[in-house]
Every structure is written in C-alpha cells, then in structure tokens.
CSV table of C-alpha atoms and ligand atoms in Angstrom, one decimal:
chain,number,residue,atom,x,y,z
A,10,MET,CA,-8.6,-30.7,10.1
A,11,LYS,CA,-8.2,-28.1,7.2
A,12,ASP,CA,-5.0,-26.3,7.1
A,13,ARG,CA,-6.0,-22.4,7.5
A,14,VAL,CA,-4.7,-19.5,5.7
A,15,LEU,CA,-5.2,-15.6,6.8
A,16,SER,CA,-4.6,-12.8,4.4
A,17,GLY,CA,-6.0,-9.4,4.1
A,18,MET,CA,-5.6,-6.1,2.7
A,19,ARG,CA,-5.8,-2.5,3.8
A,20,PRO,CA,-8.9,-0.6,2.7
A,21,THR,CA,-7.2,2.2,0.6
A,22,GLY,CA,-10.0,2.4,-2.0
A,23,LYS,CA,-11.1,1.0,-5.1
A,24,LEU,CA,-8.9,-2.3,-6.3
A,25,HIS,CA,-6.9,-1.8,-9.7
A,26,ILE,CA,-6.1,-4.6,-12.3
A,27,GLY,CA,-2.9,-5.6,-10.7
A,28,HIS,CA,-5.3,-6.9,-7.9
A,29,PHE,CA,-7.2,-8.4,-10.2
A,30,VAL,CA,-4.4,-10.3,-11.8
A,31,GLY,CA,-2.4,-10.8,-8.3
A,32,VAL,CA,-3.8,-11.7,-5.3
A,33,LEU,CA,-7.4,-11.8,-6.0
A,34,PRO,CA,-6.8,-14.9,-8.2
A,35,ASN,CA,-4.9,-16.3,-5.7
A,36,TRP,CA,-7.5,-15.7,-2.9
A,37,LYS,CA,-10.0,-17.7,-5.2
A,38,MET,CA,-7.9,-20.7,-5.7
A,39,LEU,CA,-6.8,-20.7,-1.9
A,40,GLN,CA,-10.6,-20.3,-0.9
A,41,ASP,CA,-11.1,-24.0,-2.8
A,42,ARG,CA,-9.0,-25.6,-0.9
A,43,TYR,CA,-8.4,-24.1,2.6
A,44,LYS,CA,-10.0,-22.6,5.4
A,45,CYS,CA,-9.7,-18.9,4.6
A,46,PHE,CA,-9.8,-15.9,6.5
A,47,PHE,CA,-10.0,-12.7,4.5
A,48,GLU,CA,-9.4,-9.5,6.7
A,49,ILE,CA,-10.0,-5.9,5.7
A,50,ALA,CA,-7.2,-4.3,7.9
A,51,ASP,CA,-9.0,-1.0,8.8
A,52,TRP,CA,-6.9,-1.0,11.8
A,53,HIS,CA,-3.7,-1.0,10.0
A,54,ALA,CA,-4.9,1.9,7.5
A,55,LEU,CA,-5.3,3.8,10.2
A,56,THR,CA,-1.4,3.9,10.9
A,57,ASP,CA,-0.7,6.7,8.2
A,58,ALA,CA,-4.4,7.6,7.0
A,59,TYR,CA,-5.7,8.4,10.9
A,60,ASP,CA,-6.4,12.2,9.7
A,61,ARG,CA,-8.8,10.6,6.9
A,62,THR,CA,-11.4,8.3,8.7
A,63,HIS,CA,-14.0,10.1,7.0
A,64,GLU,CA,-12.9,7.7,3.9
A,65,MET,CA,-12.7,4.6,5.8
A,66,ARG,CA,-16.5,3.5,5.5
A,67,ASP,CA,-16.4,4.1,1.5
A,68,ASN,CA,-13.2,2.5,0.9
A,69,VAL,CA,-14.3,-0.7,3.2
A,70,PHE,CA,-17.7,-1.1,0.8
A,71,ASN,CA,-15.2,-0.2,-2.0
A,72,VAL,CA,-12.9,-3.2,-1.2
A,73,VAL,CA,-15.8,-5.8,-0.4
A,74,LEU,CA,-17.6,-4.9,-3.8
A,75,ASP,CA,-14.2,-5.7,-5.3
A,76,TRP,CA,-13.6,-9.2,-3.5
A,77,LEU,CA,-17.4,-9.9,-4.5
A,78,ALA,CA,-17.2,-8.8,-8.0
A,79,THR,CA,-14.1,-10.9,-8.7
A,80,GLY,CA,-15.5,-14.4,-6.9
A,81,ILE,CA,-14.1,-14.0,-3.5
A,82,ASP,CA,-17.3,-16.0,-2.3
A,83,PRO,CA,-18.4,-15.5,1.2
A,84,GLU,CA,-19.9,-19.4,1.5
A,85,LYS,CA,-16.5,-20.6,1.0
A,86,SER,CA,-14.3,-18.0,2.9
A,87,THR,CA,-14.5,-16.0,5.9
A,88,PHE,CA,-14.6,-12.1,5.2
A,89,PHE,CA,-14.8,-9.3,7.7
A,90,VAL,CA,-13.6,-6.0,9.1
A,91,GLN,CA,-10.5,-6.2,11.1
A,92,SER,CA,-12.1,-3.3,13.8
A,93,HIS,CA,-15.4,-5.6,14.1
A,94,VAL,CA,-13.4,-8.4,15.5
A,95,LEU,CA,-12.3,-6.8,18.9
A,96,GLN,CA,-10.3,-10.0,20.2
A,97,HIS,CA,-7.7,-9.0,17.5
A,98,ALA,CA,-6.8,-5.7,20.0
A,99,GLU,CA,-7.1,-7.9,23.1
A,100,LEU,CA,-4.2,-10.4,21.5
A,101,HIS,CA,-2.2,-7.5,20.3
A,102,VAL,CA,-2.1,-6.3,23.6
A,103,LEU,CA,-0.8,-9.2,25.2
A,104,PHE,CA,1.6,-9.9,22.3
A,105,SER,CA,3.1,-6.6,22.7
A,106,MET,CA,4.8,-7.8,25.9
A,107,LEU,CA,6.5,-10.6,24.3
A,108,VAL,CA,8.6,-8.3,21.5
A,109,SER,CA,11.3,-6.1,22.6
A,110,LEU,CA,11.6,-2.8,21.3
A,111,SER,CA,14.8,-3.1,19.7
A,112,ARG,CA,13.4,-6.3,17.8
A,113,LEU,CA,10.9,-3.8,16.4
A,114,LEU,CA,13.0,-1.2,15.4
A,115,ARG,CA,14.7,-3.7,13.2
A,116,VAL,CA,11.7,-4.9,11.0
A,117,PRO,CA,12.8,-3.9,7.7
A,118,THR,CA,9.2,-2.5,6.7
A,119,PHE,CA,9.4,0.1,9.7
A,120,LYS,CA,13.3,1.1,8.5
A,121,GLU,CA,12.1,1.4,5.0
A,122,LYS,CA,9.2,3.7,6.2
A,123,ILE,CA,11.6,5.9,8.5
A,124,ALA,CA,14.2,6.5,5.3
A,125,GLU,CA,11.2,7.6,3.5
A,126,LEU,CA,9.9,10.2,5.9
A,127,ARG,CA,13.8,11.3,6.5
A,128,VAL,CA,13.6,12.0,2.7
A,129,LYS,CA,10.5,13.9,2.8
A,130,GLU,CA,11.7,16.1,5.8
A,131,LEU,CA,15.1,16.7,4.3
A,132,SER,CA,13.1,17.7,1.0
A,133,HIS,CA,10.9,19.9,3.1
A,134,LYS,CA,13.5,21.7,4.9
A,135,ALA,CA,16.2,22.1,1.8
A,136,LYS,CA,12.8,23.8,0.2
A,137,LYS,CA,12.6,26.1,3.5
A,138,VAL,CA,16.4,26.8,3.1
A,139,LEU,CA,15.9,27.9,-0.5
A,140,GLU,CA,12.8,30.2,0.1
A,141,LYS,CA,14.4,31.8,3.2
A,142,SER,CA,17.6,32.1,1.4
A,143,ALA,CA,16.0,33.7,-1.9
A,144,ASP,CA,14.1,36.3,0.3
A,145,ALA,CA,17.1,37.2,2.1
A,146,ALA,CA,19.5,37.3,-0.9
A,147,VAL,CA,16.6,39.9,-2.7
A,148,SER,CA,17.1,41.8,0.4
A,149,ALA,CA,20.6,41.8,0.3
A,150,PHE,CA,21.0,42.9,-3.1
A,151,PHE,CA,18.6,45.9,-3.0
A,152,GLU,CA,20.5,47.1,0.5
A,153,ILE,CA,23.7,46.9,-1.5
A,154,VAL,CA,22.6,48.3,-4.5
A,155,GLU,CA,21.0,51.4,-2.5
A,156,GLN,CA,24.6,51.7,-0.4
A,157,TYR,CA,26.4,51.8,-3.9
A,158,GLN,CA,24.3,54.5,-5.2
A,159,GLN,CA,24.5,56.4,-1.9
A,160,GLY,CA,28.5,56.5,-2.7
A,161,ASN,CA,28.9,54.0,0.7
A,162,LEU,CA,30.4,51.5,-1.5
A,163,ASP,CA,32.8,51.1,-4.5
A,164,ASP,CA,33.0,49.1,-7.7
A,165,LYS,CA,35.4,46.7,-5.9
A,166,SER,CA,33.9,46.3,-2.7
A,167,TYR,CA,30.5,46.0,-3.6
A,168,ARG,CA,30.7,42.3,-5.1
A,169,ALA,CA,32.4,41.3,-1.6
A,170,VAL,CA,30.0,42.8,0.5
A,171,LEU,CA,27.3,41.1,-1.5
A,172,LYS,CA,28.9,37.7,-1.5
A,173,ALA,CA,29.5,37.9,2.1
A,174,LYS,CA,25.9,38.8,2.9
A,175,LEU,CA,24.6,36.2,0.8
A,176,LYS,CA,26.6,33.7,2.5
A,177,GLU,CA,25.4,34.9,5.8
A,178,ALA,CA,21.8,34.6,4.8
A,179,PHE,CA,22.1,31.1,3.2
A,180,MET,CA,23.9,30.3,7.0
A,181,GLU,CA,21.2,31.4,8.9
A,182,SER,CA,18.6,29.6,6.9
A,183,LEU,CA,20.2,26.4,7.1
A,184,LYS,CA,20.6,27.0,10.8
A,185,ASP,CA,17.0,27.7,11.2
A,186,ALA,CA,16.1,24.6,9.4
A,187,PHE,CA,18.6,22.0,10.9
A,188,VAL,CA,19.8,23.1,14.2
A,189,GLY,CA,17.9,23.3,17.3
A,190,GLY,CA,15.3,20.9,19.0
A,191,GLU,CA,15.8,18.4,21.6
A,192,GLU,CA,18.3,15.4,20.8
A,193,GLU,CA,16.4,12.5,20.2
A,194,GLU,CA,17.3,8.7,21.2
A,195,LEU,CA,15.7,7.7,18.2
A,196,PRO,CA,16.5,9.6,15.2
A,197,TYR,CA,13.3,10.6,13.3
A,198,GLY,CA,11.2,9.2,16.0
A,199,HIS,CA,9.0,12.0,16.3
A,200,LEU,CA,7.9,11.4,12.5
A,201,VAL,CA,6.2,8.1,13.4
A,202,ASN,CA,3.2,7.1,15.6
A,203,TYR,CA,3.7,3.8,17.9
A,204,GLY,CA,0.9,2.7,16.0
A,205,LEU,CA,3.2,2.0,13.1
A,206,LEU,CA,6.3,0.3,15.0
A,207,GLY,CA,3.7,-1.7,16.7
A,208,TYR,CA,2.1,-2.8,13.0
A,209,PRO,CA,4.2,-6.2,12.7
A,210,VAL,CA,2.6,-7.2,16.4
A,211,LEU,CA,-1.0,-6.8,15.2
A,212,GLN,CA,-0.5,-8.8,12.3
A,213,ALA,CA,0.8,-11.5,14.5
A,214,ALA,CA,-2.3,-11.3,16.5
A,215,ASP,CA,-4.3,-11.2,13.1
A,216,ILE,CA,-2.7,-14.2,11.8
A,217,LEU,CA,-2.6,-16.0,15.3
A,218,ILE,CA,-5.7,-15.3,16.7
A,219,TYR,CA,-7.4,-17.6,13.9
A,220,ARG,CA,-4.6,-20.1,14.8
A,221,ALA,CA,-3.8,-19.8,10.8
A,222,ASN,CA,-1.0,-21.9,9.9
A,223,LEU,CA,-0.4,-20.6,6.0
A,224,VAL,CA,0.1,-17.0,5.0
A,225,PRO,CA,0.2,-16.2,1.0
A,226,ILE,CA,3.3,-13.7,0.6
A,227,GLY,CA,5.6,-12.7,-1.7
A,228,ALA,CA,9.2,-13.5,-0.6
A,229,ASP,CA,9.7,-9.6,0.5
A,230,GLN,CA,7.3,-9.8,3.6
A,231,LEU,CA,9.4,-12.8,5.0
A,232,PRO,CA,10.6,-10.8,7.8
A,233,HIS,CA,7.4,-9.5,8.9
A,234,LEU,CA,6.3,-13.3,9.0
A,235,GLU,CA,9.6,-14.3,11.3
A,236,LEU,CA,8.3,-12.1,13.9
A,237,THR,CA,4.9,-13.8,13.6
A,238,ARG,CA,6.5,-17.1,14.3
A,239,GLU,CA,9.0,-15.8,17.0
A,240,ILE,CA,5.9,-14.4,18.8
A,241,ALA,CA,4.2,-17.8,18.6
A,242,ARG,CA,7.4,-19.5,19.9
A,243,ARG,CA,7.5,-17.4,22.4
A,244,PHE,CA,3.9,-17.7,23.6
A,245,ASN,CA,4.3,-21.5,23.7
A,246,SER,CA,7.3,-21.6,25.3
A,247,LEU,CA,6.4,-19.4,28.3
A,248,TYR,CA,2.8,-20.5,28.6
A,249,GLY,CA,2.2,-23.6,26.8
A,250,GLN,CA,1.2,-24.8,23.3
A,251,VAL,CA,-1.6,-22.7,21.7
A,252,PHE,CA,-0.3,-21.5,18.4
A,253,PRO,CA,0.7,-23.4,15.4
A,254,GLU,CA,3.6,-22.8,13.5
A,255,VAL,CA,2.8,-20.6,10.6
A,256,GLU,CA,4.2,-21.0,7.2
A,257,PRO,CA,4.7,-18.9,4.2
A,258,LEU,CA,2.9,-20.0,0.9
A,259,LEU,CA,4.8,-18.2,-1.3
A,260,THR,CA,3.4,-16.3,-3.8
A,261,GLU,CA,4.8,-14.9,-7.0
A,262,PHE,CA,2.6,-12.1,-8.5
A,263,PRO,CA,2.6,-10.9,-12.0
A,264,LYS,CA,4.0,-7.2,-12.2
A,265,VAL,CA,1.4,-4.7,-13.6
A,266,PRO,CA,2.8,-1.4,-14.7
A,267,GLY,CA,0.6,1.7,-14.5
A,268,THR,CA,-0.4,3.7,-17.5
A,269,ASP,CA,2.8,6.1,-17.1
A,270,GLY,CA,5.1,2.7,-17.1
A,271,ARG,CA,5.9,3.0,-13.7
A,272,LYS,CA,4.4,0.7,-10.5
A,273,MET,CA,0.8,1.0,-10.5
A,274,SER,CA,-0.1,3.1,-7.4
A,275,LYS,CA,-2.9,5.1,-6.4
A,276,SER,CA,-0.1,7.9,-5.2
A,277,TYR,CA,1.1,8.0,-8.8
A,278,GLY,CA,-2.2,8.4,-10.1
A,279,ASN,CA,-1.5,5.7,-12.8
A,280,THR,CA,-4.3,3.3,-12.1
A,281,ILE,CA,-6.9,1.4,-14.0
A,282,PHE,CA,-9.4,0.5,-11.6
A,283,ILE,CA,-11.5,-2.9,-11.9
A,284,SER,CA,-14.6,-1.0,-11.7
A,285,ASP,CA,-13.3,1.7,-14.2
A,286,PRO,CA,-16.3,2.2,-16.8
A,287,PRO,CA,-15.2,1.7,-20.6
A,288,ASP,CA,-14.9,5.0,-21.4
A,289,VAL,CA,-12.6,5.7,-18.5
A,290,ILE,CA,-10.5,2.9,-19.3
A,291,GLU,CA,-10.4,4.2,-23.1
A,292,GLN,CA,-9.2,7.4,-22.0
A,293,LYS,CA,-6.5,6.3,-19.3
A,294,ILE,CA,-5.2,3.9,-22.0
A,295,ARG,CA,-4.9,6.6,-24.7
A,296,HIS,CA,-3.0,8.8,-22.7
A,297,ALA,CA,-1.0,6.2,-21.6
A,298,TYR,CA,3.0,6.2,-22.0
A,299,THR,CA,4.2,3.7,-25.2
A,300,ASP,CA,8.0,3.4,-26.4
A,301,PRO,CA,9.2,7.2,-26.6
A,302,ALA,CA,11.2,6.0,-29.7
A,303,LYS,CA,8.4,4.8,-31.2
A,304,ILE,CA,6.5,7.9,-33.1
A,305,ARG,CA,5.1,7.0,-36.3
A,306,LYS,CA,3.7,3.7,-37.2
A,307,GLY,CA,6.8,2.9,-39.4
A,308,ASP,CA,9.5,3.2,-36.5
A,309,PRO,CA,10.5,-0.1,-35.0
A,310,GLY,CA,9.1,-0.1,-31.5
A,311,HIS,CA,10.3,-1.8,-28.1
A,312,PRO,CA,7.5,-3.6,-26.6
A,313,GLU,CA,9.1,-5.1,-23.4
A,314,GLY,CA,9.1,-1.5,-21.5
A,315,CYS,CA,5.8,-0.6,-22.7
A,316,PRO,CA,3.0,-1.0,-20.6
A,317,ILE,CA,0.3,-1.3,-23.2
A,318,PHE,CA,2.3,-4.7,-24.0
A,319,ALA,CA,2.2,-6.0,-20.3
A,320,TYR,CA,-1.8,-5.1,-20.5
A,321,HIS,CA,-1.5,-7.4,-24.1
A,322,LYS,CA,0.1,-10.1,-22.1
A,323,ILE,CA,-2.5,-10.2,-19.1
A,324,PHE,CA,-5.8,-9.5,-21.4
A,325,ASN,CA,-4.9,-10.7,-24.9
A,326,THR,CA,-2.6,-13.7,-24.3
A,327,ASP,CA,-3.6,-15.4,-27.9
A,328,GLU,CA,-1.9,-12.1,-30.0
A,329,VAL,CA,1.0,-11.5,-27.8
A,330,PRO,CA,3.5,-12.8,-30.1
A,331,GLN,CA,1.9,-11.0,-33.1
A,332,ILE,CA,1.7,-7.9,-31.6
A,333,GLU,CA,5.3,-8.4,-30.4
A,334,ALA,CA,6.5,-8.9,-33.8
A,335,ASP,CA,4.7,-5.9,-35.3
A,336,CYS,CA,5.5,-3.7,-32.9
A,337,LYS,CA,9.5,-4.1,-33.3
A,338,ALA,CA,8.8,-4.2,-37.3
A,339,GLY,CA,7.0,-1.2,-37.2
A,340,LYS,CA,3.9,-2.7,-39.0
A,341,LEU,CA,1.8,-1.8,-35.6
A,342,GLY,CA,1.2,1.8,-34.6
A,343,CYS,CA,0.6,2.5,-31.2
A,344,VAL,CA,-2.7,3.9,-31.9
A,345,ASP,CA,-4.0,0.5,-33.1
A,346,CYS,CA,-2.5,-1.4,-30.3
A,347,LYS,CA,-4.3,0.7,-27.9
A,348,LEU,CA,-7.4,0.5,-29.5
A,349,ARG,CA,-7.3,-3.1,-29.4
A,350,ILE,CA,-6.4,-3.3,-25.8
A,351,ILE,CA,-9.2,-1.0,-24.9
A,352,LYS,CA,-11.4,-3.6,-26.5
A,353,LYS,CA,-10.0,-6.5,-24.9
A,354,MET,CA,-9.8,-5.1,-21.5
A,355,ASN,CA,-13.8,-4.2,-21.6
A,356,GLU,CA,-14.5,-7.5,-22.6
A,357,VAL,CA,-12.8,-9.1,-19.9
A,358,LEU,CA,-14.0,-6.5,-17.1
A,359,GLU,CA,-17.7,-6.0,-18.1
A,360,PRO,CA,-19.1,-9.2,-16.3
A,361,VAL,CA,-16.8,-8.5,-13.1
A,362,ARG,CA,-18.3,-4.5,-13.6
A,363,GLU,CA,-21.8,-6.3,-13.9
A,364,LYS,CA,-21.4,-8.3,-10.6
A,365,ARG,CA,-19.9,-5.0,-8.9
A,366,ARG,CA,-23.0,-3.1,-10.1
A,367,TYR,CA,-25.4,-6.0,-8.6
A,368,PHE,CA,-23.9,-5.6,-5.1
A,369,GLU,CA,-23.6,-2.0,-5.4
A,370,GLU,CA,-27.3,-1.5,-5.8
A,371,ARG,CA,-27.7,-3.5,-2.9
A,372,PRO,CA,-25.6,-2.4,0.1
A,373,HIS,CA,-28.2,-4.2,2.7
A,374,LEU,CA,-26.7,-7.4,0.9
A,375,VAL,CA,-23.2,-6.4,1.0
A,376,LYS,CA,-23.7,-5.2,5.2
A,377,GLU,CA,-25.5,-9.0,5.3
A,378,ILE,CA,-22.4,-10.8,4.2
A,379,LEU,CA,-20.1,-8.9,6.3
A,380,ALA,CA,-22.3,-9.4,9.5
A,381,GLU,CA,-22.1,-13.1,8.7
A,382,GLY,CA,-18.1,-13.4,8.4
A,383,GLU,CA,-17.7,-11.3,11.3
A,384,LYS,CA,-19.7,-13.5,13.5
A,385,ARG,CA,-17.9,-16.4,12.3
A,386,ALA,CA,-14.6,-14.9,12.6
A,387,ARG,CA,-15.3,-13.4,16.1
A,388,GLU,CA,-16.3,-17.0,17.4
A,389,GLU,CA,-13.0,-18.4,16.1
A,390,ALA,CA,-11.4,-15.6,17.6
A,391,GLU,CA,-13.1,-15.9,20.9
A,392,LYS,CA,-12.0,-19.4,20.9
A,393,THR,CA,-8.6,-18.7,20.3
A,394,MET,CA,-8.9,-16.0,23.2
A,395,GLN,CA,-10.2,-18.5,25.9
A,396,LEU,CA,-7.0,-20.8,25.1
A,397,VAL,CA,-5.0,-17.9,25.6
A,398,ARG,CA,-6.4,-16.4,28.7
A,399,GLU,CA,-6.5,-19.7,30.6
A,400,ALA,CA,-3.0,-20.7,29.3
A,401,MET,CA,-1.8,-17.2,30.9
A,402,GLN,CA,-3.8,-17.8,33.6
A,403,LEU,CA,-5.5,-14.4,33.4
A,404,TRP,CA,-8.6,-13.8,35.3
A,405,THR,CA,-11.4,-15.0,33.6
B,762,LIG,S1,3.0,-0.8,-30.9
B,762,LIG,FE1,2.2,-1.2,-29.2
B,762,LIG,S2,3.6,-2.5,-27.8
B,762,LIG,FE2,4.6,-1.3,-29.4
B,762,LIG,S3,5.2,0.9,-28.1
B,762,LIG,FE3,3.2,1.1,-29.5
B,762,LIG,S4,1.8,0.6,-27.8
B,762,LIG,FE4,3.7,-0.3,-27.2
C-alpha cells in the first residue's frame, strides 16, 4: 500500500509567491509519489477569523484556484474542504478525551499566541493610560493656572502642586487599566477561545482520520506532530491498533521576503500574489524596498539584504551571478534591476495566471472537483471512523 500524506492550508485568501516556490511545488512532487490528501482547513481558520465568516467562501475558492493553477492535480491527489467531511469533528471530540489540559497548554504555538496577545493587550492598555493621563494633565494644568491667577498659589508652590496632580492622574489611569477584574487561574485565558487550545487536537484528527503516516512539515512544526503521535499511541494502547505511527517529512522551504524586506505576509501588506496581474506586479516591485545605501546607480550595493535580489534568485536564476557582481560594483542601478525582475516574474507567472483564469471563469468545474475530492475523502474518513467506533465499543 502507498504511504499516505496529509497536508493542508488555512483559507486566508489568495496565495503568494512564497507558496508558489515553497509548499506548492513540494505538493506537486508528493502527489506523484504518495496517496495525498490536501485539506482546506476552514475550521482551523475560524479560530481567529470567527467574526469574518463572510470572507470564507471567497477565500476557499481562491485557494482552490491557486492550487489548480499551479498544478495540484485532482486526479492524482484528493483535495477537499475540511468542514465538508464531518468525520473530522467526530474524531476530534473522541481525541479530546485523550489529551490533558496541561499538555495542551504546553504546546509551543499556543504559548506563542498567548505571548502575542499579551503584547497586544498591554500596548492597548498603555495607550489608554497615556490618553487618560494626557487628558488629566491638561485639566490639572488649567486648574492650577486658574488658582495661580486668583492668587491661591505662589511662584514656588504651583510647580509642586502641578507635579503632585500629574502624578495622581497618572496613577489613577494606571489603576483603571491594570487593577481590578477577577483573578484568573490561566493568565490571559480570557484572550483565547477554546478552539485555539484544541487546535492541535483537531489537527491530529485531520491527519489520523486518513490514517496518514507522513506529514510534510518544517522543523518548527515538529512539536505539533509529536502531539498527534502521542494521541495515536494513547488511542492504540487503550483500544487496540487503529492508527499508524506518523512520521514527519521534513521540508525546507525557501524564505521569500516581502516587498518591504520583512517576511512576506498579508498582515504586513507586502505580498505579491500568484494571481497579481502584470501591472500590479510592476507597481509592487517599483515601490519595493532596496538597499538604502545604494542611492545612485554608481553606488556599490549590498544585494544580500535586498528583496529584489531574492526574487532574482527565484525567478531569474541564470542572471544571478552577474546581477550580484554588477550591483556590488555599482554597474547596475536599482531601477534597471527592478525592470528585469518584473519581466522575468511576469514570464514565469503568466501561464499560471492563464490556467487560473480558466477555472475562475468556470466555477461549476471547481465545485465539481471539490465535490469529487470530498466524496473520496469522506469514504476514507468513514472507513477510519468505523474502525474507531468498533475499537472503542461505541454504539453503532
Ligand atoms: S541593484 Fe538590484 S540587487 Fe542591488 S540593491 Fe538595487 S535592486 Fe537590490
């Protein structure tokens, strides 16, 4: 029997060139070697987009278009929307009995999320303190000026009174922002929903419902997979062997910077989407960050920190040594360098955009492809659930 692979993406909208050179070519390679299940994880997306569900259908559609356009083949792999295969939820509930709360609280991504939310909340509170203190300071200032003008305060005392008033106002604002409310057993627990805590259990269900034994991941995701392995072992030891030992397919993805030099991310507004038309790509590249030390063509540049150079390494590999040398020697200007990458990027992306347009204009085809994938996924998932219910001696 062929090894089984499970991988997925959260539908957060159109995919960018980081996906184009990272996860998608990897999936193309995997679909030729293994029995692959590719999931659009819409329930996972809800953990922090539960108040933006109106975007979900478009986002799912865009992800499928990008998959199809870049060669993820529905004949070779099974792809589906997570929420259309309800067996994921059933297995998630059963698995949630096998994991302790303390184990979930130790999951590194959960701890990172809490830290991120703490920073957000603290900066929000600090802003409130500053705003309130500023208002109070202005009122105190005018009150003291009035008292001074009325002769109630002399030259020496007004400074001390003003200082005391400002301190009092600041302390009041601090107290309002940081003191009060009920003591929580889990600090900052009010900032996260139950779904976020249970996220890795749902992930374990996503993988094990297809009895997948391989999961392509980066090294930083290993702790998540470890939890899946623990759940499978615990289930097998309690109820009998149903699930395989899941192994990571460790994958190194090339790092693609955004147009501002930071990590490419929609939240930074620095992405180049696979589906961006040529004029949009041109605008994005023309406004992109380059080496700030290179102001004129003749200035020697530092290509290693420049996102345009990183794009040449991906889309224009043949010219990379020459561009690197010319940039460093001050023989190449940033405008010319950008024009070259615009041309190359558009050459590479045009056939992808064309294929995407084909499916975009035929949404019924996309629906049929998804429906067929979901049918196959449901059949596999139901087979596993029958084994699970039987092993657990549940009412059937
Ligand atoms: S010449 Fe090219 S690689 Fe060098 S700094 Fe300018 S844009 Fe970047």
